């Protein structure tokens, strides 16, 4: 049987963490406040860290604490206190990028392994060996690498743990060292304050004669098609490496990582399940199951690409026309608050009707419901759940007994 890589899921909050574990992740990564990127998607408090680490360890799973910002000198003095507090909770590793902070962590907390963040842009075997000699346990390889380059690194560094990203949003700077947000909004992406400026719409004016003369390319204008909304010049499609997963597993990658600490709990759950199904199937000698593709193709995305893992023409990796071309087929319309006397009591999140195609998304698969069984909060038959703030109930399938906190009510669009 082929070796299974660790499935590493994002945890933007304690809820994300628990659902990722339930839906198949082997490990999660959560950001330390003020010291990790994606601060806008970080719902962890110190108490959450303690609870999250305990939750994962009780289930034989791992929790990695992210401290991967690139800080300026004025911020360094406050790092020691944060480091000591997090280390006391005994996470399974620190994910770090800055050499100075790494050195400090190695000196103060030598018992905590360090994983080198993708922010460090590791693109060759020599760099992997350098960090291995510095005491790093795992290198998260840069997104700029092709599969063949990753295979070469794996061959040259057989005793080093390697991790690669396989799913999620792609930064225009690929591995993330971006300056656009700092330039346009005075918010530094490298300390976690990115405004996602690369997702904005832009309009491009024709080059002037002065610019043409400066560029010494008279008559050569940049050709760009745009609609009334402008053009999304820097808008990369989302990464999805499911088609390449058999090759990734065959080369012995230790961990496959899902991006998305700023995404919803449902996204984290769904993608974790998609990759759990795929990894288990491939390890058993099969292929990526259709259900894995159905899941990722049914959640909102900017369409998918395999990124730089394969060679593409630029127009195959970028979406120049829209910011979100694929709204997905799955819409989360309710949270199941309890299961009582054969009925599911639901807090409505988005409007749905009795005639809609409704299903429960669970860690064991999809469970379809009959919307005609819908009752309002007074127990009277109704045909419509108008939206957020309403409560309804639906008949549960016979024998259904899943934990309400671990399931999602979906409307499935044709």
PDB file of C-alpha atoms in Angstrom, residues 80-327:
ATOM      1  CA  UNK A  80       9.590  36.368  23.239  1.00  0.00           C
ATOM      2  CA  UNK A  81       6.452  36.627  25.387  1.00  0.00           C
ATOM      3  CA  UNK A  82       4.196  35.282  22.615  1.00  0.00           C
ATOM      4  CA  UNK A  83       6.646  32.465  21.897  1.00  0.00           C
ATOM      5  CA  UNK A  84       6.810  31.396  25.547  1.00  0.00           C
ATOM      6  CA  UNK A  85       3.024  31.408  25.923  1.00  0.00           C
ATOM      7  CA  UNK A  86       2.418  29.302  22.822  1.00  0.00           C
ATOM      8  CA  UNK A  87       5.251  26.864  23.561  1.00  0.00           C
ATOM      9  CA  UNK A  88       3.745  26.164  26.980  1.00  0.00           C
ATOM     10  CA  UNK A  89       0.666  24.744  25.230  1.00  0.00           C
ATOM     11  CA  UNK A  90       2.873  22.165  23.440  1.00  0.00           C
ATOM     12  CA  UNK A  91       1.845  22.465  19.785  1.00  0.00           C
ATOM     13  CA  UNK A  92       3.326  19.819  17.507  1.00  0.00           C
ATOM     14  CA  UNK A  93       5.385  22.380  15.578  1.00  0.00           C
ATOM     15  CA  UNK A  94       5.911  26.060  14.864  1.00  0.00           C
ATOM     16  CA  UNK A  95       5.507  27.212  11.245  1.00  0.00           C
ATOM     17  CA  UNK A  96       8.024  30.048  10.789  1.00  0.00           C
ATOM     18  CA  UNK A  97       9.740  32.029   8.031  1.00  0.00           C
ATOM     19  CA  UNK A  98      12.005  34.692   9.542  1.00  0.00           C
ATOM     20  CA  UNK A  99      15.546  33.422  10.296  1.00  0.00           C
ATOM     21  CA  UNK A 100      15.907  35.655  13.356  1.00  0.00           C
ATOM     22  CA  UNK A 101      12.673  34.444  14.908  1.00  0.00           C
ATOM     23  CA  UNK A 102      13.582  30.853  14.025  1.00  0.00           C
ATOM     24  CA  UNK A 103      16.909  31.230  15.832  1.00  0.00           C
ATOM     25  CA  UNK A 104      15.118  32.642  18.867  1.00  0.00           C
ATOM     26  CA  UNK A 105      12.628  29.764  18.886  1.00  0.00           C
ATOM     27  CA  UNK A 106      15.415  27.193  18.555  1.00  0.00           C
ATOM     28  CA  UNK A 107      17.197  28.719  21.551  1.00  0.00           C
ATOM     29  CA  UNK A 108      14.165  29.220  23.806  1.00  0.00           C
ATOM     30  CA  UNK A 109      11.994  26.217  22.846  1.00  0.00           C
ATOM     31  CA  UNK A 110      14.267  23.501  21.415  1.00  0.00           C
ATOM     32  CA  UNK A 111      11.657  20.839  22.195  1.00  0.00           C
ATOM     33  CA  UNK A 112       9.174  22.283  19.642  1.00  0.00           C
ATOM     34  CA  UNK A 113       9.937  21.260  16.019  1.00  0.00           C
ATOM     35  CA  UNK A 114      10.004  24.014  13.411  1.00  0.00           C
ATOM     36  CA  UNK A 115       8.471  23.794   9.950  1.00  0.00           C
ATOM     37  CA  UNK A 116       9.831  26.305   7.448  1.00  0.00           C
ATOM     38  CA  UNK A 117       6.974  28.402   6.048  1.00  0.00           C
ATOM     39  CA  UNK A 118       6.266  28.771   2.350  1.00  0.00           C
ATOM     40  CA  UNK A 119       7.089  32.458   2.950  1.00  0.00           C
ATOM     41  CA  UNK A 120      10.759  31.471   3.025  1.00  0.00           C
ATOM     42  CA  UNK A 121      10.550  30.573  -0.695  1.00  0.00           C
ATOM     43  CA  UNK A 122      12.466  27.275  -0.651  1.00  0.00           C
ATOM     44  CA  UNK A 123      12.996  26.261  -4.290  1.00  0.00           C
ATOM     45  CA  UNK A 124      16.019  23.939  -4.362  1.00  0.00           C
ATOM     46  CA  UNK A 125      17.613  21.014  -2.554  1.00  0.00           C
ATOM     47  CA  UNK A 126      20.600  23.044  -1.354  1.00  0.00           C
ATOM     48  CA  UNK A 127      18.307  25.370   0.565  1.00  0.00           C
ATOM     49  CA  UNK A 128      16.461  22.408   2.065  1.00  0.00           C
ATOM     50  CA  UNK A 129      19.791  20.963   3.245  1.00  0.00           C
ATOM     51  CA  UNK A 130      20.809  24.340   4.693  1.00  0.00           C
ATOM     52  CA  UNK A 131      17.656  24.523   6.787  1.00  0.00           C
ATOM     53  CA  UNK A 132      17.985  20.883   7.766  1.00  0.00           C
ATOM     54  CA  UNK A 133      21.436  21.625   9.166  1.00  0.00           C
ATOM     55  CA  UNK A 134      19.925  24.588  11.024  1.00  0.00           C
ATOM     56  CA  UNK A 135      17.572  22.201  12.825  1.00  0.00           C
ATOM     57  CA  UNK A 136      14.417  22.589  10.741  1.00  0.00           C
ATOM     58  CA  UNK A 137      12.283  19.427  10.733  1.00  0.00           C
ATOM     59  CA  UNK A 138      10.118  20.161   7.678  1.00  0.00           C
ATOM     60  CA  UNK A 139      10.302  22.441   4.648  1.00  0.00           C
ATOM     61  CA  UNK A 140       7.095  23.748   3.124  1.00  0.00           C
ATOM     62  CA  UNK A 141       8.228  24.125  -0.460  1.00  0.00           C
ATOM     63  CA  UNK A 142       7.555  27.257  -2.500  1.00  0.00           C
ATOM     64  CA  UNK A 143       4.613  27.277  -4.880  1.00  0.00           C
ATOM     65  CA  UNK A 144       6.940  28.219  -7.742  1.00  0.00           C
ATOM     66  CA  UNK A 145       8.038  24.588  -8.189  1.00  0.00           C
ATOM     67  CA  UNK A 146       6.950  22.095 -10.808  1.00  0.00           C
ATOM     68  CA  UNK A 147       6.303  18.454  -9.977  1.00  0.00           C
ATOM     69  CA  UNK A 148       9.582  17.451 -11.609  1.00  0.00           C
ATOM     70  CA  UNK A 149      11.499  19.959  -9.474  1.00  0.00           C
ATOM     71  CA  UNK A 150       9.768  18.707  -6.334  1.00  0.00           C
ATOM     72  CA  UNK A 151      10.718  15.149  -7.290  1.00  0.00           C
ATOM     73  CA  UNK A 152      14.371  16.222  -7.659  1.00  0.00           C
ATOM     74  CA  UNK A 153      14.331  17.814  -4.214  1.00  0.00           C
ATOM     75  CA  UNK A 154      12.730  14.712  -2.752  1.00  0.00           C
ATOM     76  CA  UNK A 155      15.435  12.525  -4.297  1.00  0.00           C
ATOM     77  CA  UNK A 156      18.267  14.711  -3.004  1.00  0.00           C
ATOM     78  CA  UNK A 157      16.731  15.155   0.466  1.00  0.00           C
ATOM     79  CA  UNK A 158      15.289  11.739   1.342  1.00  0.00           C
ATOM     80  CA  UNK A 159      15.424  12.225   5.115  1.00  0.00           C
ATOM     81  CA  UNK A 160      13.792  15.679   5.278  1.00  0.00           C
ATOM     82  CA  UNK A 161      10.049  16.154   5.685  1.00  0.00           C
ATOM     83  CA  UNK A 162       8.575  17.984   2.675  1.00  0.00           C
ATOM     84  CA  UNK A 163       5.199  19.683   2.448  1.00  0.00           C
ATOM     85  CA  UNK A 164       3.454  21.264  -0.535  1.00  0.00           C
ATOM     86  CA  UNK A 165       0.248  23.223  -1.068  1.00  0.00           C
ATOM     87  CA  UNK A 166      -2.392  21.320  -3.025  1.00  0.00           C
ATOM     88  CA  UNK A 167      -5.558  23.400  -2.742  1.00  0.00           C
ATOM     89  CA  UNK A 168      -6.783  26.956  -2.214  1.00  0.00           C
ATOM     90  CA  UNK A 169      -6.267  30.547  -3.306  1.00  0.00           C
ATOM     91  CA  UNK A 170      -3.049  31.505  -5.080  1.00  0.00           C
ATOM     92  CA  UNK A 171      -1.303  34.785  -4.356  1.00  0.00           C
ATOM     93  CA  UNK A 172      -0.142  36.805  -7.370  1.00  0.00           C
ATOM     94  CA  UNK A 173       3.302  36.683  -5.706  1.00  0.00           C
ATOM     95  CA  UNK A 174       2.864  32.873  -5.688  1.00  0.00           C
ATOM     96  CA  UNK A 175       4.561  32.091  -2.369  1.00  0.00           C
ATOM     97  CA  UNK A 176       3.261  35.280  -0.847  1.00  0.00           C
ATOM     98  CA  UNK A 177       6.042  37.866  -0.596  1.00  0.00           C
ATOM     99  CA  UNK A 178       3.804  40.576  -2.034  1.00  0.00           C
ATOM    100  CA  UNK A 179       4.097  44.378  -1.909  1.00  0.00           C
ATOM    101  CA  UNK A 180       0.899  45.392  -3.733  1.00  0.00           C
ATOM    102  CA  UNK A 181      -1.193  45.780  -0.571  1.00  0.00           C
ATOM    103  CA  UNK A 182       1.498  47.884   1.075  1.00  0.00           C
ATOM    104  CA  UNK A 183       1.767  50.100  -1.992  1.00  0.00           C
ATOM    105  CA  UNK A 184      -1.957  50.688  -2.510  1.00  0.00           C
ATOM    106  CA  UNK A 185      -3.359  50.514   1.021  1.00  0.00           C
ATOM    107  CA  UNK A 186      -0.360  50.948   3.353  1.00  0.00           C
ATOM    108  CA  UNK A 187      -1.087  47.482   4.754  1.00  0.00           C
ATOM    109  CA  UNK A 188       1.872  45.131   4.757  1.00  0.00           C
ATOM    110  CA  UNK A 189       1.087  41.616   3.559  1.00  0.00           C
ATOM    111  CA  UNK A 190       4.266  40.321   5.153  1.00  0.00           C
ATOM    112  CA  UNK A 191       3.010  41.014   8.658  1.00  0.00           C
ATOM    113  CA  UNK A 192      -0.466  39.632   7.996  1.00  0.00           C
ATOM    114  CA  UNK A 193      -2.356  42.774   6.950  1.00  0.00           C
ATOM    115  CA  UNK A 194      -2.930  41.970   3.252  1.00  0.00           C
ATOM    116  CA  UNK A 195      -5.999  43.593   1.685  1.00  0.00           C
ATOM    117  CA  UNK A 196      -6.066  41.089  -1.207  1.00  0.00           C
ATOM    118  CA  UNK A 197      -5.378  43.937  -3.621  1.00  0.00           C
ATOM    119  CA  UNK A 198      -4.653  41.391  -6.349  1.00  0.00           C
ATOM    120  CA  UNK A 199      -8.358  40.490  -6.361  1.00  0.00           C
ATOM    121  CA  UNK A 200      -9.495  44.048  -7.091  1.00  0.00           C
ATOM    122  CA  UNK A 201     -10.732  45.162 -10.492  1.00  0.00           C
ATOM    123  CA  UNK A 202      -8.395  47.416 -12.444  1.00  0.00           C
ATOM    124  CA  UNK A 203      -8.681  49.613 -15.500  1.00  0.00           C
ATOM    125  CA  UNK A 204      -5.714  50.123 -17.794  1.00  0.00           C
ATOM    126  CA  UNK A 205      -5.170  53.316 -19.779  1.00  0.00           C
ATOM    127  CA  UNK A 206      -3.427  53.340 -23.115  1.00  0.00           C
ATOM    128  CA  UNK A 207       0.294  53.963 -22.923  1.00  0.00           C
ATOM    129  CA  UNK A 208       1.197  57.587 -23.549  1.00  0.00           C
ATOM    130  CA  UNK A 209       3.879  58.745 -25.933  1.00  0.00           C
ATOM    131  CA  UNK A 210       6.053  59.706 -22.959  1.00  0.00           C
ATOM    132  CA  UNK A 211       5.851  56.196 -21.517  1.00  0.00           C
ATOM    133  CA  UNK A 212       6.487  54.687 -24.931  1.00  0.00           C
ATOM    134  CA  UNK A 213       9.594  56.838 -25.287  1.00  0.00           C
ATOM    135  CA  UNK A 214      10.739  55.870 -21.780  1.00  0.00           C
ATOM    136  CA  UNK A 215      10.313  52.202 -22.576  1.00  0.00           C
ATOM    137  CA  UNK A 216      12.005  52.719 -25.950  1.00  0.00           C
ATOM    138  CA  UNK A 217       9.269  50.628 -27.538  1.00  0.00           C
ATOM    139  CA  UNK A 218       7.314  53.087 -29.714  1.00  0.00           C
ATOM    140  CA  UNK A 219       4.086  51.714 -31.061  1.00  0.00           C
ATOM    141  CA  UNK A 220       4.029  48.643 -28.788  1.00  0.00           C
ATOM    142  CA  UNK A 221       0.935  48.937 -26.637  1.00  0.00           C
ATOM    143  CA  UNK A 222      -0.209  46.508 -23.995  1.00  0.00           C
ATOM    144  CA  UNK A 223      -3.211  44.629 -25.362  1.00  0.00           C
ATOM    145  CA  UNK A 224      -5.907  43.990 -22.763  1.00  0.00           C
ATOM    146  CA  UNK A 225      -9.594  43.213 -23.065  1.00  0.00           C
ATOM    147  CA  UNK A 226     -11.868  44.518 -20.346  1.00  0.00           C
ATOM    148  CA  UNK A 227     -15.573  44.938 -19.732  1.00  0.00           C
ATOM    149  CA  UNK A 228     -17.484  47.697 -17.951  1.00  0.00           C
ATOM    150  CA  UNK A 229     -16.154  46.453 -14.601  1.00  0.00           C
ATOM    151  CA  UNK A 230     -12.510  46.652 -15.604  1.00  0.00           C
ATOM    152  CA  UNK A 231     -10.174  43.659 -15.641  1.00  0.00           C
ATOM    153  CA  UNK A 232      -8.736  41.451 -12.918  1.00  0.00           C
ATOM    154  CA  UNK A 233      -5.125  41.691 -14.023  1.00  0.00           C
ATOM    155  CA  UNK A 234      -3.640  39.809 -11.072  1.00  0.00           C
ATOM    156  CA  UNK A 235      -6.480  37.402 -10.361  1.00  0.00           C
ATOM    157  CA  UNK A 236      -5.102  33.879 -10.265  1.00  0.00           C
ATOM    158  CA  UNK A 237      -7.415  30.909 -10.431  1.00  0.00           C
ATOM    159  CA  UNK A 238      -7.530  28.730  -7.332  1.00  0.00           C
ATOM    160  CA  UNK A 239      -5.176  25.801  -6.919  1.00  0.00           C
ATOM    161  CA  UNK A 240      -6.549  22.250  -7.093  1.00  0.00           C
ATOM    162  CA  UNK A 241      -4.016  19.429  -7.326  1.00  0.00           C
ATOM    163  CA  UNK A 242      -6.467  16.526  -7.175  1.00  0.00           C
ATOM    164  CA  UNK A 243      -5.578  15.418 -10.753  1.00  0.00           C
ATOM    165  CA  UNK A 244      -1.887  15.316  -9.761  1.00  0.00           C
ATOM    166  CA  UNK A 245      -2.351  13.651  -6.388  1.00  0.00           C
ATOM    167  CA  UNK A 246      -1.256  10.149  -7.545  1.00  0.00           C
ATOM    168  CA  UNK A 247       2.082  11.606  -8.749  1.00  0.00           C
ATOM    169  CA  UNK A 248       2.490  13.662  -5.567  1.00  0.00           C
ATOM    170  CA  UNK A 249       1.916  10.623  -3.382  1.00  0.00           C
ATOM    171  CA  UNK A 250       4.191   8.423  -5.508  1.00  0.00           C
ATOM    172  CA  UNK A 251       7.165  10.740  -4.885  1.00  0.00           C
ATOM    173  CA  UNK A 252       6.715  10.453  -1.111  1.00  0.00           C
ATOM    174  CA  UNK A 253       5.619  13.938  -0.070  1.00  0.00           C
ATOM    175  CA  UNK A 254       5.056  13.968   3.698  1.00  0.00           C
ATOM    176  CA  UNK A 255       2.278  16.540   3.956  1.00  0.00           C
ATOM    177  CA  UNK A 256      -0.261  18.090   1.558  1.00  0.00           C
ATOM    178  CA  UNK A 257      -1.591  21.451   2.633  1.00  0.00           C
ATOM    179  CA  UNK A 258      -4.943  23.147   2.089  1.00  0.00           C
ATOM    180  CA  UNK A 259      -4.970  26.952   2.048  1.00  0.00           C
ATOM    181  CA  UNK A 260      -7.885  28.856   3.561  1.00  0.00           C
ATOM    182  CA  UNK A 261      -7.730  30.183   7.128  1.00  0.00           C
ATOM    183  CA  UNK A 262      -9.982  33.032   5.985  1.00  0.00           C
ATOM    184  CA  UNK A 263     -12.531  30.703   4.387  1.00  0.00           C
ATOM    185  CA  UNK A 264     -15.733  29.341   5.965  1.00  0.00           C
ATOM    186  CA  UNK A 265     -16.014  26.287   8.234  1.00  0.00           C
ATOM    187  CA  UNK A 266     -17.944  24.557   5.435  1.00  0.00           C
ATOM    188  CA  UNK A 267     -15.102  25.148   2.969  1.00  0.00           C
ATOM    189  CA  UNK A 268     -12.613  23.680   5.428  1.00  0.00           C
ATOM    190  CA  UNK A 269     -14.841  20.653   6.029  1.00  0.00           C
ATOM    191  CA  UNK A 270     -15.643  20.015   2.379  1.00  0.00           C
ATOM    192  CA  UNK A 271     -12.093  20.256   1.059  1.00  0.00           C
ATOM    193  CA  UNK A 272     -10.768  18.121   3.924  1.00  0.00           C
ATOM    194  CA  UNK A 273     -13.260  15.409   3.004  1.00  0.00           C
ATOM    195  CA  UNK A 274     -12.435  15.668  -0.713  1.00  0.00           C
ATOM    196  CA  UNK A 275      -8.733  15.075  -0.080  1.00  0.00           C
ATOM    197  CA  UNK A 276      -9.360  12.427   2.593  1.00  0.00           C
ATOM    198  CA  UNK A 277     -11.364  10.382   0.098  1.00  0.00           C
ATOM    199  CA  UNK A 278      -8.721  10.876  -2.586  1.00  0.00           C
ATOM    200  CA  UNK A 279      -5.702  10.000  -0.428  1.00  0.00           C
ATOM    201  CA  UNK A 280      -7.357   6.874   0.966  1.00  0.00           C
ATOM    202  CA  UNK A 281      -8.404   5.703  -2.495  1.00  0.00           C
ATOM    203  CA  UNK A 282      -4.977   6.235  -4.082  1.00  0.00           C
ATOM    204  CA  UNK A 283      -3.187   4.592  -1.137  1.00  0.00           C
ATOM    205  CA  UNK A 284      -5.388   1.531  -1.600  1.00  0.00           C
ATOM    206  CA  UNK A 285      -4.429   1.275  -5.266  1.00  0.00           C
ATOM    207  CA  UNK A 286      -7.326   3.223  -6.748  1.00  0.00           C
ATOM    208  CA  UNK A 287      -7.750   6.632  -8.333  1.00  0.00           C
ATOM    209  CA  UNK A 288      -9.170   9.984  -7.226  1.00  0.00           C
ATOM    210  CA  UNK A 289     -12.885   9.245  -6.671  1.00  0.00           C
ATOM    211  CA  UNK A 290     -15.534  11.230  -8.506  1.00  0.00           C
ATOM    212  CA  UNK A 291     -16.956  12.406  -5.167  1.00  0.00           C
ATOM    213  CA  UNK A 292     -13.747  14.353  -4.491  1.00  0.00           C
ATOM    214  CA  UNK A 293     -14.133  16.220  -7.784  1.00  0.00           C
ATOM    215  CA  UNK A 294     -17.865  16.722  -7.179  1.00  0.00           C
ATOM    216  CA  UNK A 295     -17.144  18.370  -3.832  1.00  0.00           C
ATOM    217  CA  UNK A 296     -14.448  20.815  -4.992  1.00  0.00           C
ATOM    218  CA  UNK A 297     -16.368  21.682  -8.155  1.00  0.00           C
ATOM    219  CA  UNK A 298     -19.532  22.402  -6.153  1.00  0.00           C
ATOM    220  CA  UNK A 299     -18.094  24.951  -3.714  1.00  0.00           C
ATOM    221  CA  UNK A 300     -17.376  28.575  -4.705  1.00  0.00           C
ATOM    222  CA  UNK A 301     -14.013  29.116  -6.389  1.00  0.00           C
ATOM    223  CA  UNK A 302     -12.260  31.270  -8.963  1.00  0.00           C
ATOM    224  CA  UNK A 303     -12.118  28.189 -11.183  1.00  0.00           C
ATOM    225  CA  UNK A 304      -9.207  25.816 -10.813  1.00  0.00           C
ATOM    226  CA  UNK A 305      -5.671  25.408 -12.032  1.00  0.00           C
ATOM    227  CA  UNK A 306      -2.840  23.085 -11.068  1.00  0.00           C
ATOM    228  CA  UNK A 307      -0.723  26.216 -10.786  1.00  0.00           C
ATOM    229  CA  UNK A 308       2.985  25.903 -11.436  1.00  0.00           C
ATOM    230  CA  UNK A 309       2.957  22.199 -10.600  1.00  0.00           C
ATOM    231  CA  UNK A 310       2.353  21.764 -14.329  1.00  0.00           C
ATOM    232  CA  UNK A 311       3.388  23.942 -17.262  1.00  0.00           C
ATOM    233  CA  UNK A 312       0.525  26.193 -18.431  1.00  0.00           C
ATOM    234  CA  UNK A 313      -0.044  29.075 -20.770  1.00  0.00           C
ATOM    235  CA  UNK A 314      -0.714  32.253 -18.691  1.00  0.00           C
ATOM    236  CA  UNK A 315      -4.351  32.420 -19.757  1.00  0.00           C
ATOM    237  CA  UNK A 316      -4.902  28.966 -18.248  1.00  0.00           C
ATOM    238  CA  UNK A 317      -3.856  30.060 -14.779  1.00  0.00           C
ATOM    239  CA  UNK A 318      -5.293  33.596 -14.667  1.00  0.00           C
ATOM    240  CA  UNK A 319      -8.891  34.812 -14.724  1.00  0.00           C
ATOM    241  CA  UNK A 320      -8.773  38.213 -16.361  1.00  0.00           C
ATOM    242  CA  UNK A 321     -12.533  38.758 -16.632  1.00  0.00           C
ATOM    243  CA  UNK A 322     -14.238  38.111 -13.297  1.00  0.00           C
ATOM    244  CA  UNK A 323     -13.423  37.846  -9.611  1.00  0.00           C
ATOM    245  CA  UNK A 324     -15.430  34.679  -8.889  1.00  0.00           C
ATOM    246  CA  UNK A 325     -16.421  32.808 -12.034  1.00  0.00           C
ATOM    247  CA  UNK A 326     -17.742  29.709 -10.268  1.00  0.00           C
ATOM    248  CA  UNK A 327     -20.332  30.360  -7.519  1.00  0.00           C
TER     249      UNK A 327
END
